CSV table of C-alpha atoms (C1' of nucleotides) in Angstrom, one decimal:
chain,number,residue,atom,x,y,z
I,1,UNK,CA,-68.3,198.1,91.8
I,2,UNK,CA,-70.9,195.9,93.4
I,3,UNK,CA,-70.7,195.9,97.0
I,4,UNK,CA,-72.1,192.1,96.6
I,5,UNK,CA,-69.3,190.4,94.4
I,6,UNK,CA,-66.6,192.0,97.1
I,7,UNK,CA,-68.8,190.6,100.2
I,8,UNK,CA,-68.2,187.4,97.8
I,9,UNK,CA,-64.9,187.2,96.9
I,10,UNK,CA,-64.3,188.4,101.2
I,11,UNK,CA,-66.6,185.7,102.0
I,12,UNK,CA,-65.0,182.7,100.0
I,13,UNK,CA,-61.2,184.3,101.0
I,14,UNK,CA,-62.2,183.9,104.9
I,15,UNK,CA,-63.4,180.6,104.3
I,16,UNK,CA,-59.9,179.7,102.8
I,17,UNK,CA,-58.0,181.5,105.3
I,18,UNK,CA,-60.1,179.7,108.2
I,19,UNK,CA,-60.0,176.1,105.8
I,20,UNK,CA,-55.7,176.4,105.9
I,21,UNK,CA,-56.1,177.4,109.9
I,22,UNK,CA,-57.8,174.3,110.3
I,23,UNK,CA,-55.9,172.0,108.3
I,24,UNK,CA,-52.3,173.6,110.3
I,25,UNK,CA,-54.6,173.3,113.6
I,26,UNK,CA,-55.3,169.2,112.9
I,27,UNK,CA,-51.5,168.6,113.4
I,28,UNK,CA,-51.4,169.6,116.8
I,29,UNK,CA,-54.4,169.0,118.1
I,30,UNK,CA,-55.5,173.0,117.7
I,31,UNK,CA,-58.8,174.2,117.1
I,32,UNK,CA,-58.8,177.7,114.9
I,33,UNK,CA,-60.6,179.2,117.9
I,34,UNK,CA,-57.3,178.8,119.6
I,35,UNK,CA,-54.3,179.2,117.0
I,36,UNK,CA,-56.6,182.9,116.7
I,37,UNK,CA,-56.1,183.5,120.4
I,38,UNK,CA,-52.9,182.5,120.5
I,39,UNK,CA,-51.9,184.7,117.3
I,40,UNK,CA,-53.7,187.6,118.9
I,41,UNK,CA,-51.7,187.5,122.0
I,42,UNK,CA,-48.8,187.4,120.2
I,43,UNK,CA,-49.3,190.9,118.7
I,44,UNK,CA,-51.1,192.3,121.4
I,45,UNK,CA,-49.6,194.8,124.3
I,46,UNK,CA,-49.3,194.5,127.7
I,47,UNK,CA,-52.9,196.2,128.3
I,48,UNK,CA,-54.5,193.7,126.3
I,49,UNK,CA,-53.5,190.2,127.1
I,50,UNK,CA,-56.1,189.4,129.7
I,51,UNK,CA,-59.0,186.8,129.3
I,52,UNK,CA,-61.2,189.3,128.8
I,53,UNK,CA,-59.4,191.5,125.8
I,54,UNK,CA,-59.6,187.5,124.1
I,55,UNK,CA,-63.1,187.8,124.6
I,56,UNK,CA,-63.9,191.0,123.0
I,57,UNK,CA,-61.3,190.3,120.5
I,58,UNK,CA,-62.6,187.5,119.3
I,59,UNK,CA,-66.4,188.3,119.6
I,60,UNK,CA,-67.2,184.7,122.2
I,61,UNK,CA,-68.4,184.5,125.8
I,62,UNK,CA,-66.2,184.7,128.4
I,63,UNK,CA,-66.9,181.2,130.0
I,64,UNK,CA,-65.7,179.7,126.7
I,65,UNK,CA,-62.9,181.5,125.8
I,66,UNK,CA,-61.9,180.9,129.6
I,67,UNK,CA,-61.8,177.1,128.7
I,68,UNK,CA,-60.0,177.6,124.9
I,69,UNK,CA,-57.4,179.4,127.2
I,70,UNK,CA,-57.4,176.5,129.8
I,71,UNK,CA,-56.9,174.0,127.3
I,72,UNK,CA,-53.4,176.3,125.5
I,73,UNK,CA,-52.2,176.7,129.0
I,74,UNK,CA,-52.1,172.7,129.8
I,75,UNK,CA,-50.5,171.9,126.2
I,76,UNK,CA,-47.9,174.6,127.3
I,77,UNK,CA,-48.7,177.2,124.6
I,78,UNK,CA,-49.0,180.4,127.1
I,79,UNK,CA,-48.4,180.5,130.4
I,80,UNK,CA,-50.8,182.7,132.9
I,81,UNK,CA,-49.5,185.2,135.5
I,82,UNK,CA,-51.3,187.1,137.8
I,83,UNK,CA,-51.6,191.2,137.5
I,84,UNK,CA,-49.2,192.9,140.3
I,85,UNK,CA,-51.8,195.4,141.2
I,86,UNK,CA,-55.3,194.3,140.7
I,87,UNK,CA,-55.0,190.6,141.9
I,88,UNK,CA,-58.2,189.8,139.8
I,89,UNK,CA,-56.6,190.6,136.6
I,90,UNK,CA,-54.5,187.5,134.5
I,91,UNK,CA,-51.8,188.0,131.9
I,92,UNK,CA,-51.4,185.6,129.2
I,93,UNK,CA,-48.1,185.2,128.1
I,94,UNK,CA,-46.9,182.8,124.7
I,95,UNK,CA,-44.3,180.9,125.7
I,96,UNK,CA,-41.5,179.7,123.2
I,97,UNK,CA,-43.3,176.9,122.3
I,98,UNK,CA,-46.5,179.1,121.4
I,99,UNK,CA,-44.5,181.6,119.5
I,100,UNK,CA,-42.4,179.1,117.9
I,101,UNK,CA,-46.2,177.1,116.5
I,102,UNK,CA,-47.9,180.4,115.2
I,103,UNK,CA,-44.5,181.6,113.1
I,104,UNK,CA,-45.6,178.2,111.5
I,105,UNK,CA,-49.0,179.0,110.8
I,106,UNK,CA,-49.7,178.3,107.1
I,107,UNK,CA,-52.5,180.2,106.8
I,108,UNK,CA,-50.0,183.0,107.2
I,109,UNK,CA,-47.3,181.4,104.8
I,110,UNK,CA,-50.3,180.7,102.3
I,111,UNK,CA,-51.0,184.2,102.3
I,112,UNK,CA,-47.9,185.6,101.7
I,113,UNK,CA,-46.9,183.5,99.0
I,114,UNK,CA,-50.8,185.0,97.6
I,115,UNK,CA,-49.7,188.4,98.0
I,116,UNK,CA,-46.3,187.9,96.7
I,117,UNK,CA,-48.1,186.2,93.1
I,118,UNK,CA,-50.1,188.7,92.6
I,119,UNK,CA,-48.3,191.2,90.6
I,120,UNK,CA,-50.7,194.2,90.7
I,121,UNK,CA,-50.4,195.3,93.9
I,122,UNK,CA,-47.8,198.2,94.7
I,123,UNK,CA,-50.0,201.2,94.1
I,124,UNK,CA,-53.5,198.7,94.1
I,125,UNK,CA,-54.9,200.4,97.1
I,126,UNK,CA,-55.4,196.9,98.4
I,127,UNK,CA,-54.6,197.6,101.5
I,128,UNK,CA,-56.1,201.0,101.6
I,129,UNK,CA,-59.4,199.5,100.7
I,130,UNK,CA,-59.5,196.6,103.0
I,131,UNK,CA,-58.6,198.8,106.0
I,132,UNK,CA,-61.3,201.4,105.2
I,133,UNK,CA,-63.6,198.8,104.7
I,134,UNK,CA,-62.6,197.0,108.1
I,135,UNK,CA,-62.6,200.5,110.1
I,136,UNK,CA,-66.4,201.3,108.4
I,137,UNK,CA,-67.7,198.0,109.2
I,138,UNK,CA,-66.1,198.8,113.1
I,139,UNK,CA,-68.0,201.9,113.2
I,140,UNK,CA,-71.0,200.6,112.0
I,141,UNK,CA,-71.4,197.5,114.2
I,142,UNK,CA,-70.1,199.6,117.2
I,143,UNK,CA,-67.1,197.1,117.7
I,144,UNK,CA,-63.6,197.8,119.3
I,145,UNK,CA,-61.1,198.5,116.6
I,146,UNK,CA,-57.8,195.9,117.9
I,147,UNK,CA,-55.2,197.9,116.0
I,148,UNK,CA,-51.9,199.3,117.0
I,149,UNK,CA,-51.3,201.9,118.9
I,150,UNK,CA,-49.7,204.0,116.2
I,151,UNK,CA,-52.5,204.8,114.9
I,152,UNK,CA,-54.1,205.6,117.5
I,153,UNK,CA,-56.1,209.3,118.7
I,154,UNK,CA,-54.2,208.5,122.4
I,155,UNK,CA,-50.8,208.0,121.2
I,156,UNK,CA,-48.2,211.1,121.4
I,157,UNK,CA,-45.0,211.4,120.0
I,158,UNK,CA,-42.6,212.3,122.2
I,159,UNK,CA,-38.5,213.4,121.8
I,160,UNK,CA,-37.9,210.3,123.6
I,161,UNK,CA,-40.5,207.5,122.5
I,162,UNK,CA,-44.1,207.6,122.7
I,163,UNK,CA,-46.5,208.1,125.7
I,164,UNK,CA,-50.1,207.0,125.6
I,165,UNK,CA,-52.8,209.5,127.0
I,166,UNK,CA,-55.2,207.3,127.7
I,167,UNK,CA,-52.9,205.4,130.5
I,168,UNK,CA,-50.4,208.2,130.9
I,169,UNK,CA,-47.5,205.7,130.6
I,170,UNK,CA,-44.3,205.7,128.3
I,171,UNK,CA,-44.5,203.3,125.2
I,172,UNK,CA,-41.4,202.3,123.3
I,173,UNK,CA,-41.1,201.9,119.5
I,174,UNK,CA,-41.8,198.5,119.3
I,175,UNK,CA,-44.9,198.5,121.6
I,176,UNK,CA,-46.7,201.0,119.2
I,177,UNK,CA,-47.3,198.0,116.5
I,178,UNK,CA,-48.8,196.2,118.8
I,179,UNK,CA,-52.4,195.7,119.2
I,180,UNK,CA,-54.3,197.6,121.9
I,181,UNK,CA,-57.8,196.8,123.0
I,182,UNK,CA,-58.5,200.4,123.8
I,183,UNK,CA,-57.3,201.5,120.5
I,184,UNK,CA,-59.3,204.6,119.2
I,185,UNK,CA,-59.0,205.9,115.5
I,186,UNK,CA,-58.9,209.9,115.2
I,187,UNK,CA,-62.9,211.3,114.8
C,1,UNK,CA,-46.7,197.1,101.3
C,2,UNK,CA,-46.0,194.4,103.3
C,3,UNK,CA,-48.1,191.4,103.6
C,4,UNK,CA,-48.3,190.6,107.1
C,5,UNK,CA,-50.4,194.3,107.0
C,6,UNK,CA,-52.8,193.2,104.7
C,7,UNK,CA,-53.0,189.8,106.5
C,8,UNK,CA,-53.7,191.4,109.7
C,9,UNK,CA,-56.1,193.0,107.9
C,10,UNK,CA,-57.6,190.5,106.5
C,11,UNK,CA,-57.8,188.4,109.5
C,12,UNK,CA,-59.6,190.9,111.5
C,13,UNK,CA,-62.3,191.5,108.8
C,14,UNK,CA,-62.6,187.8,108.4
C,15,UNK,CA,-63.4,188.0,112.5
C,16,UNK,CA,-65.4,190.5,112.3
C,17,UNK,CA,-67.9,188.8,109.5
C,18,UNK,CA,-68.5,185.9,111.4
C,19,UNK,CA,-69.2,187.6,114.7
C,20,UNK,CA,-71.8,189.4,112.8
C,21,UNK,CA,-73.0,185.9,111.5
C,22,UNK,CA,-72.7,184.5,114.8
C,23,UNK,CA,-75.1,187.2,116.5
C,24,UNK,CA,-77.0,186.8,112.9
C,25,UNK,CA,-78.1,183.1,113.4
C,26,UNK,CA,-78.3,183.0,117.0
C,27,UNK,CA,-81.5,184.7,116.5
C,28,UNK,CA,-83.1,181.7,114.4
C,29,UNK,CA,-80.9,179.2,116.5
C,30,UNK,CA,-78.6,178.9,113.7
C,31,UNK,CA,-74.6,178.4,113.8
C,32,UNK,CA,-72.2,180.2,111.1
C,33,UNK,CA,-71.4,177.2,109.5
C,34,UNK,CA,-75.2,176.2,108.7
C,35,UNK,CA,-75.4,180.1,107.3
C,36,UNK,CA,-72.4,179.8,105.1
C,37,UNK,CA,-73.7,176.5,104.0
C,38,UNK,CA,-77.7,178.2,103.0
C,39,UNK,CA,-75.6,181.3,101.5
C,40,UNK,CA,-73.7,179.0,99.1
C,41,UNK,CA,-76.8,177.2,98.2
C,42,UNK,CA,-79.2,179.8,96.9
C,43,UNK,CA,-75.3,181.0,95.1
C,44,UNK,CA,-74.7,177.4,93.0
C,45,UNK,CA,-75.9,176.0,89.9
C,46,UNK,CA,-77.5,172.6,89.2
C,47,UNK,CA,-74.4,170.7,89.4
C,48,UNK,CA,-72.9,172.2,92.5
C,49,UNK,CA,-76.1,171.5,95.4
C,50,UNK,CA,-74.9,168.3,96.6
C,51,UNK,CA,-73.7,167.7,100.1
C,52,UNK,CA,-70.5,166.9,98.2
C,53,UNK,CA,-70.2,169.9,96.8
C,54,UNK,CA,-71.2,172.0,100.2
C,55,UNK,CA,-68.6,170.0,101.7
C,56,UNK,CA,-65.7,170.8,99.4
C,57,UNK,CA,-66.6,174.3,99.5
C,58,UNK,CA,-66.8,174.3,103.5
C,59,UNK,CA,-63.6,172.0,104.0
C,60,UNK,CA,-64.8,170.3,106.7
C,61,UNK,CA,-65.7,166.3,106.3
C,62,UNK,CA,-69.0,164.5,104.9
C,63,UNK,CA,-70.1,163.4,107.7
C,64,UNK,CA,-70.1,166.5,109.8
C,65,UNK,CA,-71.6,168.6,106.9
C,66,UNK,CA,-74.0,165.8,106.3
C,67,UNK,CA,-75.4,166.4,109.9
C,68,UNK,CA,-75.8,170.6,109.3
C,69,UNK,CA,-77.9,169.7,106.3
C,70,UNK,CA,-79.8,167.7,108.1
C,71,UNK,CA,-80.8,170.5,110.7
C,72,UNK,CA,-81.5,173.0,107.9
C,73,UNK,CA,-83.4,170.3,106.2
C,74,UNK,CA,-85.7,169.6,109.5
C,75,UNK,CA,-85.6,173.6,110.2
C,76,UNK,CA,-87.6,173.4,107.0
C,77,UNK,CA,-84.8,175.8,105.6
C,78,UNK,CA,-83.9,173.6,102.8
C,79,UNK,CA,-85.5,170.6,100.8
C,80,UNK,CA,-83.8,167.1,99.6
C,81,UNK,CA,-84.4,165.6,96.3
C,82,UNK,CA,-83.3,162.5,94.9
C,83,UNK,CA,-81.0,163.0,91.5
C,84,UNK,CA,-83.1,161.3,88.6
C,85,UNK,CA,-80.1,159.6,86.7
C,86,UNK,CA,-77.8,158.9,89.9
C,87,UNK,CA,-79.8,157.6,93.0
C,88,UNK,CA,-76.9,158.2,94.9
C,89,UNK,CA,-77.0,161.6,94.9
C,90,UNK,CA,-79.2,164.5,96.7
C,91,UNK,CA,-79.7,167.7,95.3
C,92,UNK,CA,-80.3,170.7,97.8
C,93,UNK,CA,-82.5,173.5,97.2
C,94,UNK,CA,-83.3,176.0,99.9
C,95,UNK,CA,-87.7,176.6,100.6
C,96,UNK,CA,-89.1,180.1,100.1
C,97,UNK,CA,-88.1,180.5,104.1
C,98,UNK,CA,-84.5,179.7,103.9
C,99,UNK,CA,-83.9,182.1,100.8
C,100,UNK,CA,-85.9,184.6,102.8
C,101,UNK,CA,-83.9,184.4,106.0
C,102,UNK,CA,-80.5,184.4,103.9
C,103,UNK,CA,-82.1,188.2,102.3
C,104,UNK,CA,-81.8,189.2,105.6
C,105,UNK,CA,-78.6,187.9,107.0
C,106,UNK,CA,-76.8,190.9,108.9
C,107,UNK,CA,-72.9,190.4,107.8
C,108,UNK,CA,-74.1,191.2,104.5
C,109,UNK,CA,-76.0,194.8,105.5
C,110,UNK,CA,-72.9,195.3,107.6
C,111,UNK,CA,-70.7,194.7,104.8
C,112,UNK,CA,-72.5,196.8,102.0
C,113,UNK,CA,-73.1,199.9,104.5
C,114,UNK,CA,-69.5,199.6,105.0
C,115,UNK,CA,-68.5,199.7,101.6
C,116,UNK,CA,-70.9,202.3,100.5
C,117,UNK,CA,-69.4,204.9,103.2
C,118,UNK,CA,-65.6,204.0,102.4
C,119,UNK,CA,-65.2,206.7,99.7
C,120,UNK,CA,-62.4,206.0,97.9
C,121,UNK,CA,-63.7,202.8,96.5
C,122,UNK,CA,-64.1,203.6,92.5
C,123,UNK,CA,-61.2,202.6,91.6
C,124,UNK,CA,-59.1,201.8,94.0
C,125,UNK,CA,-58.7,198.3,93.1
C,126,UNK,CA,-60.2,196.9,96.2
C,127,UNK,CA,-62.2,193.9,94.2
C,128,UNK,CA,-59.1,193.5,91.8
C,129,UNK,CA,-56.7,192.9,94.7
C,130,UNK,CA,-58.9,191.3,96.5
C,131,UNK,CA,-59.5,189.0,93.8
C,132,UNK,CA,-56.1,187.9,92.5
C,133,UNK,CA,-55.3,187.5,96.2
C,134,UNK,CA,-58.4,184.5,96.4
C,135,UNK,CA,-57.3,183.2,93.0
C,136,UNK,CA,-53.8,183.0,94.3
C,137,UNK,CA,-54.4,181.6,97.4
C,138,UNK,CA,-56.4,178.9,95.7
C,139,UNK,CA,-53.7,177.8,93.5
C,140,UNK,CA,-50.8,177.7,96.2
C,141,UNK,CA,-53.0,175.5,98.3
C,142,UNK,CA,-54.8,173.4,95.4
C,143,UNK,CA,-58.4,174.4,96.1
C,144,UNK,CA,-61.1,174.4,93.9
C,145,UNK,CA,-62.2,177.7,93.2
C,146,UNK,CA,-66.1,177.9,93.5
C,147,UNK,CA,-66.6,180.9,90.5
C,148,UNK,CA,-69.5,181.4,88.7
C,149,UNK,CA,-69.4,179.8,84.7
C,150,UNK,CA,-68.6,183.5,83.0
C,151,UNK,CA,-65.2,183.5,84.2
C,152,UNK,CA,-64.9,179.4,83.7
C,153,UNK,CA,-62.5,178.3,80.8
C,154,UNK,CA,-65.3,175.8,80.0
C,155,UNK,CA,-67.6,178.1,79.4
C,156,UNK,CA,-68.7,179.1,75.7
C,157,UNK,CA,-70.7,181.9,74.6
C,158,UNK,CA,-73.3,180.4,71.5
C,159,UNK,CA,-75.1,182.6,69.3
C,160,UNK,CA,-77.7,181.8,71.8
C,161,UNK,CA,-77.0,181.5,75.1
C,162,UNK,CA,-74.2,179.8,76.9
C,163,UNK,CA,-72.6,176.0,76.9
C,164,UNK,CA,-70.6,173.8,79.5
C,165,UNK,CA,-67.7,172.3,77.6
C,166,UNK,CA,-67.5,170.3,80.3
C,167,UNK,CA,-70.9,168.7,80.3
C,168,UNK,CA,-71.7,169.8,76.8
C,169,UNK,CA,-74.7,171.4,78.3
C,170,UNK,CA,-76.9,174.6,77.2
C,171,UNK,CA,-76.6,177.2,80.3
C,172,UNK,CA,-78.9,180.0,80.5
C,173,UNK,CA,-77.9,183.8,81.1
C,174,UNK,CA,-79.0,183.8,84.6
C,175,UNK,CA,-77.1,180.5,85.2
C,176,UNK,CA,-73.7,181.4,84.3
C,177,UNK,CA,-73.7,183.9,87.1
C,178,UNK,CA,-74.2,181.1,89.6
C,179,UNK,CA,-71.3,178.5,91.7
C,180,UNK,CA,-70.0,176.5,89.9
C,181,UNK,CA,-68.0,172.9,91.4
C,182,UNK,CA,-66.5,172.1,88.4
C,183,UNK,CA,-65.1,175.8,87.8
C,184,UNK,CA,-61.5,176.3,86.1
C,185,UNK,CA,-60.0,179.7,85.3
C,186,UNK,CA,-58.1,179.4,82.0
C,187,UNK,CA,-54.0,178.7,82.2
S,1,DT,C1',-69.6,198.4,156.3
S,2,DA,C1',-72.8,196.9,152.8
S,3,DC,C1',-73.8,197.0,147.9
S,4,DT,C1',-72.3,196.9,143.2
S,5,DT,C1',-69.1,196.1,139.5
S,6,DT,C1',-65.5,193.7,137.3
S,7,DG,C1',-62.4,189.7,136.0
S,8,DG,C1',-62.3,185.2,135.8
S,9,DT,C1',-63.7,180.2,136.5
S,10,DA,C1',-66.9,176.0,136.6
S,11,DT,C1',-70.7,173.4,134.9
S,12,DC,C1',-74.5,172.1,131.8
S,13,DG,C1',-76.6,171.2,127.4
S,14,DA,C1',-76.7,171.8,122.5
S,15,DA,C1',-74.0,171.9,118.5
S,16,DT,C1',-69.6,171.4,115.6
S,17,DC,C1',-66.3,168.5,113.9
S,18,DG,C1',-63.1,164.5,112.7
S,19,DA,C1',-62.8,159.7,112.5
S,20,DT,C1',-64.8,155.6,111.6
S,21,DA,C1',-68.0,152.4,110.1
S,22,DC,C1',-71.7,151.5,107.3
S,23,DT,C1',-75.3,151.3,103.1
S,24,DA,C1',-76.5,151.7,98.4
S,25,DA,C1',-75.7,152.8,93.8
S,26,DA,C1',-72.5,153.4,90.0
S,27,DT,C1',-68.3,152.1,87.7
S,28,DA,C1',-64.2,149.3,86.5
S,29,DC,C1',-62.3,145.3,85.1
S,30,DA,C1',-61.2,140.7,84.1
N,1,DT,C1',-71.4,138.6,83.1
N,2,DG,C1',-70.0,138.8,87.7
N,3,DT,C1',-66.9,140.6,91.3
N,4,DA,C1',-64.2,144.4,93.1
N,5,DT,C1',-63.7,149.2,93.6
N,6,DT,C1',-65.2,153.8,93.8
N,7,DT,C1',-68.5,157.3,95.0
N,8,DA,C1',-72.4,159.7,97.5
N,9,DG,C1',-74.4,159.9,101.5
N,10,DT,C1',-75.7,158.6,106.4
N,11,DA,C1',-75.0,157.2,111.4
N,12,DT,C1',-72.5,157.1,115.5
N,13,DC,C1',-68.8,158.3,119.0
N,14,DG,C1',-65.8,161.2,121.5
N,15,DA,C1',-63.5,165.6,122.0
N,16,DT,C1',-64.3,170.4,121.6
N,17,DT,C1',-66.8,174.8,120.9
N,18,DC,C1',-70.1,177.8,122.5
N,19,DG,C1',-73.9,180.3,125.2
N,20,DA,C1',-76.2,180.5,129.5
N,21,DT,C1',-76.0,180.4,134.1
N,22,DA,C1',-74.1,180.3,138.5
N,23,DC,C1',-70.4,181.2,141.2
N,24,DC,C1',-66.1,183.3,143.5
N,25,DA,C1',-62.8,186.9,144.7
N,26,DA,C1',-61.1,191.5,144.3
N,27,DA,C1',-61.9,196.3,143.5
N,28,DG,C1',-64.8,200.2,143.6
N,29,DT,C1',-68.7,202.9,145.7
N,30,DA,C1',-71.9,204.8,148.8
DNA sequence: TACTTTGGTATCGAATCGATACTAAATACA
DNA sequence: TGTATTTAGTATCGATTCGATACCAAAGTA
C-alpha cells in the first residue's frame, strides 16, 4: 500500500465531508467553522467546553474562535455560563435549538448512508486503520488527542461507575463517550 | 461497527490535515484552500486544469476560486495559458516553484510518517474501506469523482498505450495516473 | 503586595467566500 | 445567416474567517 494514494483518497474524502458541511451550513446562515464547534461541544464533557478547549480543538486562535462563538451565541445556538469556581472560566452549552440543527447535519447523514453502501466493512479493519492512523499522526505532530474518556490512561473502573485520576472526580457511564480535552492514550 | 465511530474518526483526521496545512502555508503566506487548489493541479490531466475544473473539485463558486488563482498566479506559483481551440478557456499549470513548495507541503510528511508507524496496515483494508467509503459518498451526493483515467469506464487499454472514449484521444502511461474531470467509474 | 500566568474579549487588516453583475467566446436554433 | 443562449472566466461588494496584537479580569506565585 502506498502511503500516497491513502493521503489521496483522505484528502479528496475531507474535501467532500467539508463540501456537504458547507452546502447544510448555507441554509442557516453557518459557516463549517461553526457547525464544527458546535458539533464538538455537543460530544464534549463538562471539562472541555470552554473557549479555549474550542481553540485547541479545532487548531485556530483564540481571538477568532472567541468571535465564531459570539456569533452562535446571538443566533441562539449555545448559550454561555460562567464557571462556579474560577470566575474567569465560560461554559458553552448547545441549547435545543443547537442540538436540534447538528442531528441535521448532512454531512453526517451523507456518511452514514456511505458506510451503510459499502458492503465490505464488518471485519475491514476500517475503523482500526483510520484510528491508528489518526492517533500516529497525534503523536507525531504533538497534538491533543479529543477522544473519550474510555479510552483513556486516567479513567478507572470502579464497582460503581468510573472515576477519573486526572481530576479525581466520579464520571458516569454516559460521560465516558464523551470527548475530553485532557484525554491521554495508554504509553 | 457503528458509523458515527468512524465518522468521528474521520472528522478529527479531516481536522487534523488541515491544521497541519494551515501551519504549512502560513509559512509562504498561503491559505489551505490555495494549497488544496496547487495539490490538485500538479495531480490533473490536460483536460482537468481549468478554473472550472478547480472549482468543481473545491465546491466553492467561480468567482471566489477565480480570485485564489489569481494570488497563486501573481505569487508566481502557477502560470495561465490561453486554450488554443477555445479562447474562453485558461489552462493552469503550476512553475517549477509551486511544484517545489507542494514537495514539501507538511500534511503530507505528517500523513506518511503516520502511516508508515501504524503497523497493522498490510492488509487491513484501510485504502479499500476508505475507498468504497469516498466512492459512496460521491454517489449519494452526486459528485463528480476526480479519479485518475485507469479506473475510468472510458478508458481503454490499445496495443499501445491508452485511449479516452470520451474524447477519442491517445493517453500516455504516465497520464492515465493523473485527475481526471470527466472521470466515471463503470455501472 | 507586586509579578506572572491564564481565560477570554475587542479591534484591525488581509483573505475567504457567496452573490451578483459583467465580458467574451462558443453554441443553438430558427 | 443572424439572434439568443450557454459557457468560461473576471470583477466587485458585503459578511465572515483568521492571525496578530492589545487589552481586561481573575487566579496563582513569590
Amino acid at each position: 500500500m502506498r502511503a500516497q494514494d491513502v493521503q489521496d483518497i483522505l484528502e479528496r474524502l475531507c474535501n467532500l465531508l467539508r463540501m456537504e458541511m458547507r452546502q447544510f451550513g448555507l441554509k442557516f446562515g453557518l459557516q463549517p467553522v461553526q457547525i464544527e464547534a458546535l458539533t464538538y461541544l455537543t460530544q464534549c464533557n463538562r471539562y472541555s467546553d470552554t473557549p479555549q478547549a474550542v481553540t485547541e480543538y479545532l487548531g485556530l486562535t483564540k481571538g477568532t474562535v472567541s468571535q465564531s462563538l459570539k456569533l452562535l451565541d446571538q443566533k441562539g445556538l449555545l448559550r454561555k455560563r460562567q464557571d462556579k469556581k474560577d470566575k474567569r472560566i465560560v461554559h458553552l452549552a448547545p441549547t435545543a435549538k443547537g442540538r436540534k440543527l447538528i442531528e441535521q447535519s448532512i454531512p453526517a447523514k451523507g456518511l452514514e448512508a456511505a458506510l451503510k453502501m459499502s458492503h465490505s466493512l464488518k471485519g475491514s479493519g476500517l475503523e482500526e486503520g483510520l484510528r491508528s492512523t489518526l492517533h500516529a499522526m497525534q503523536r507525531h505532530n504533538n497534538r491533543k488527542t479529543f477522544a473519550a474518556c474510555h479510552t483513556c490512561r486516567f479513567n478507572q473502573k470502579l464497582s460503581e461507575g468510573f472515576l477519573c485520576g486526572l481530576t479525581n472526580e466520579p464520571l458516569s457511564k454516559q460521560e465516558i463517550h464523551m470527548i475530553c480535552r485532557e484525554h491521554e492514550y495508554a504509553v
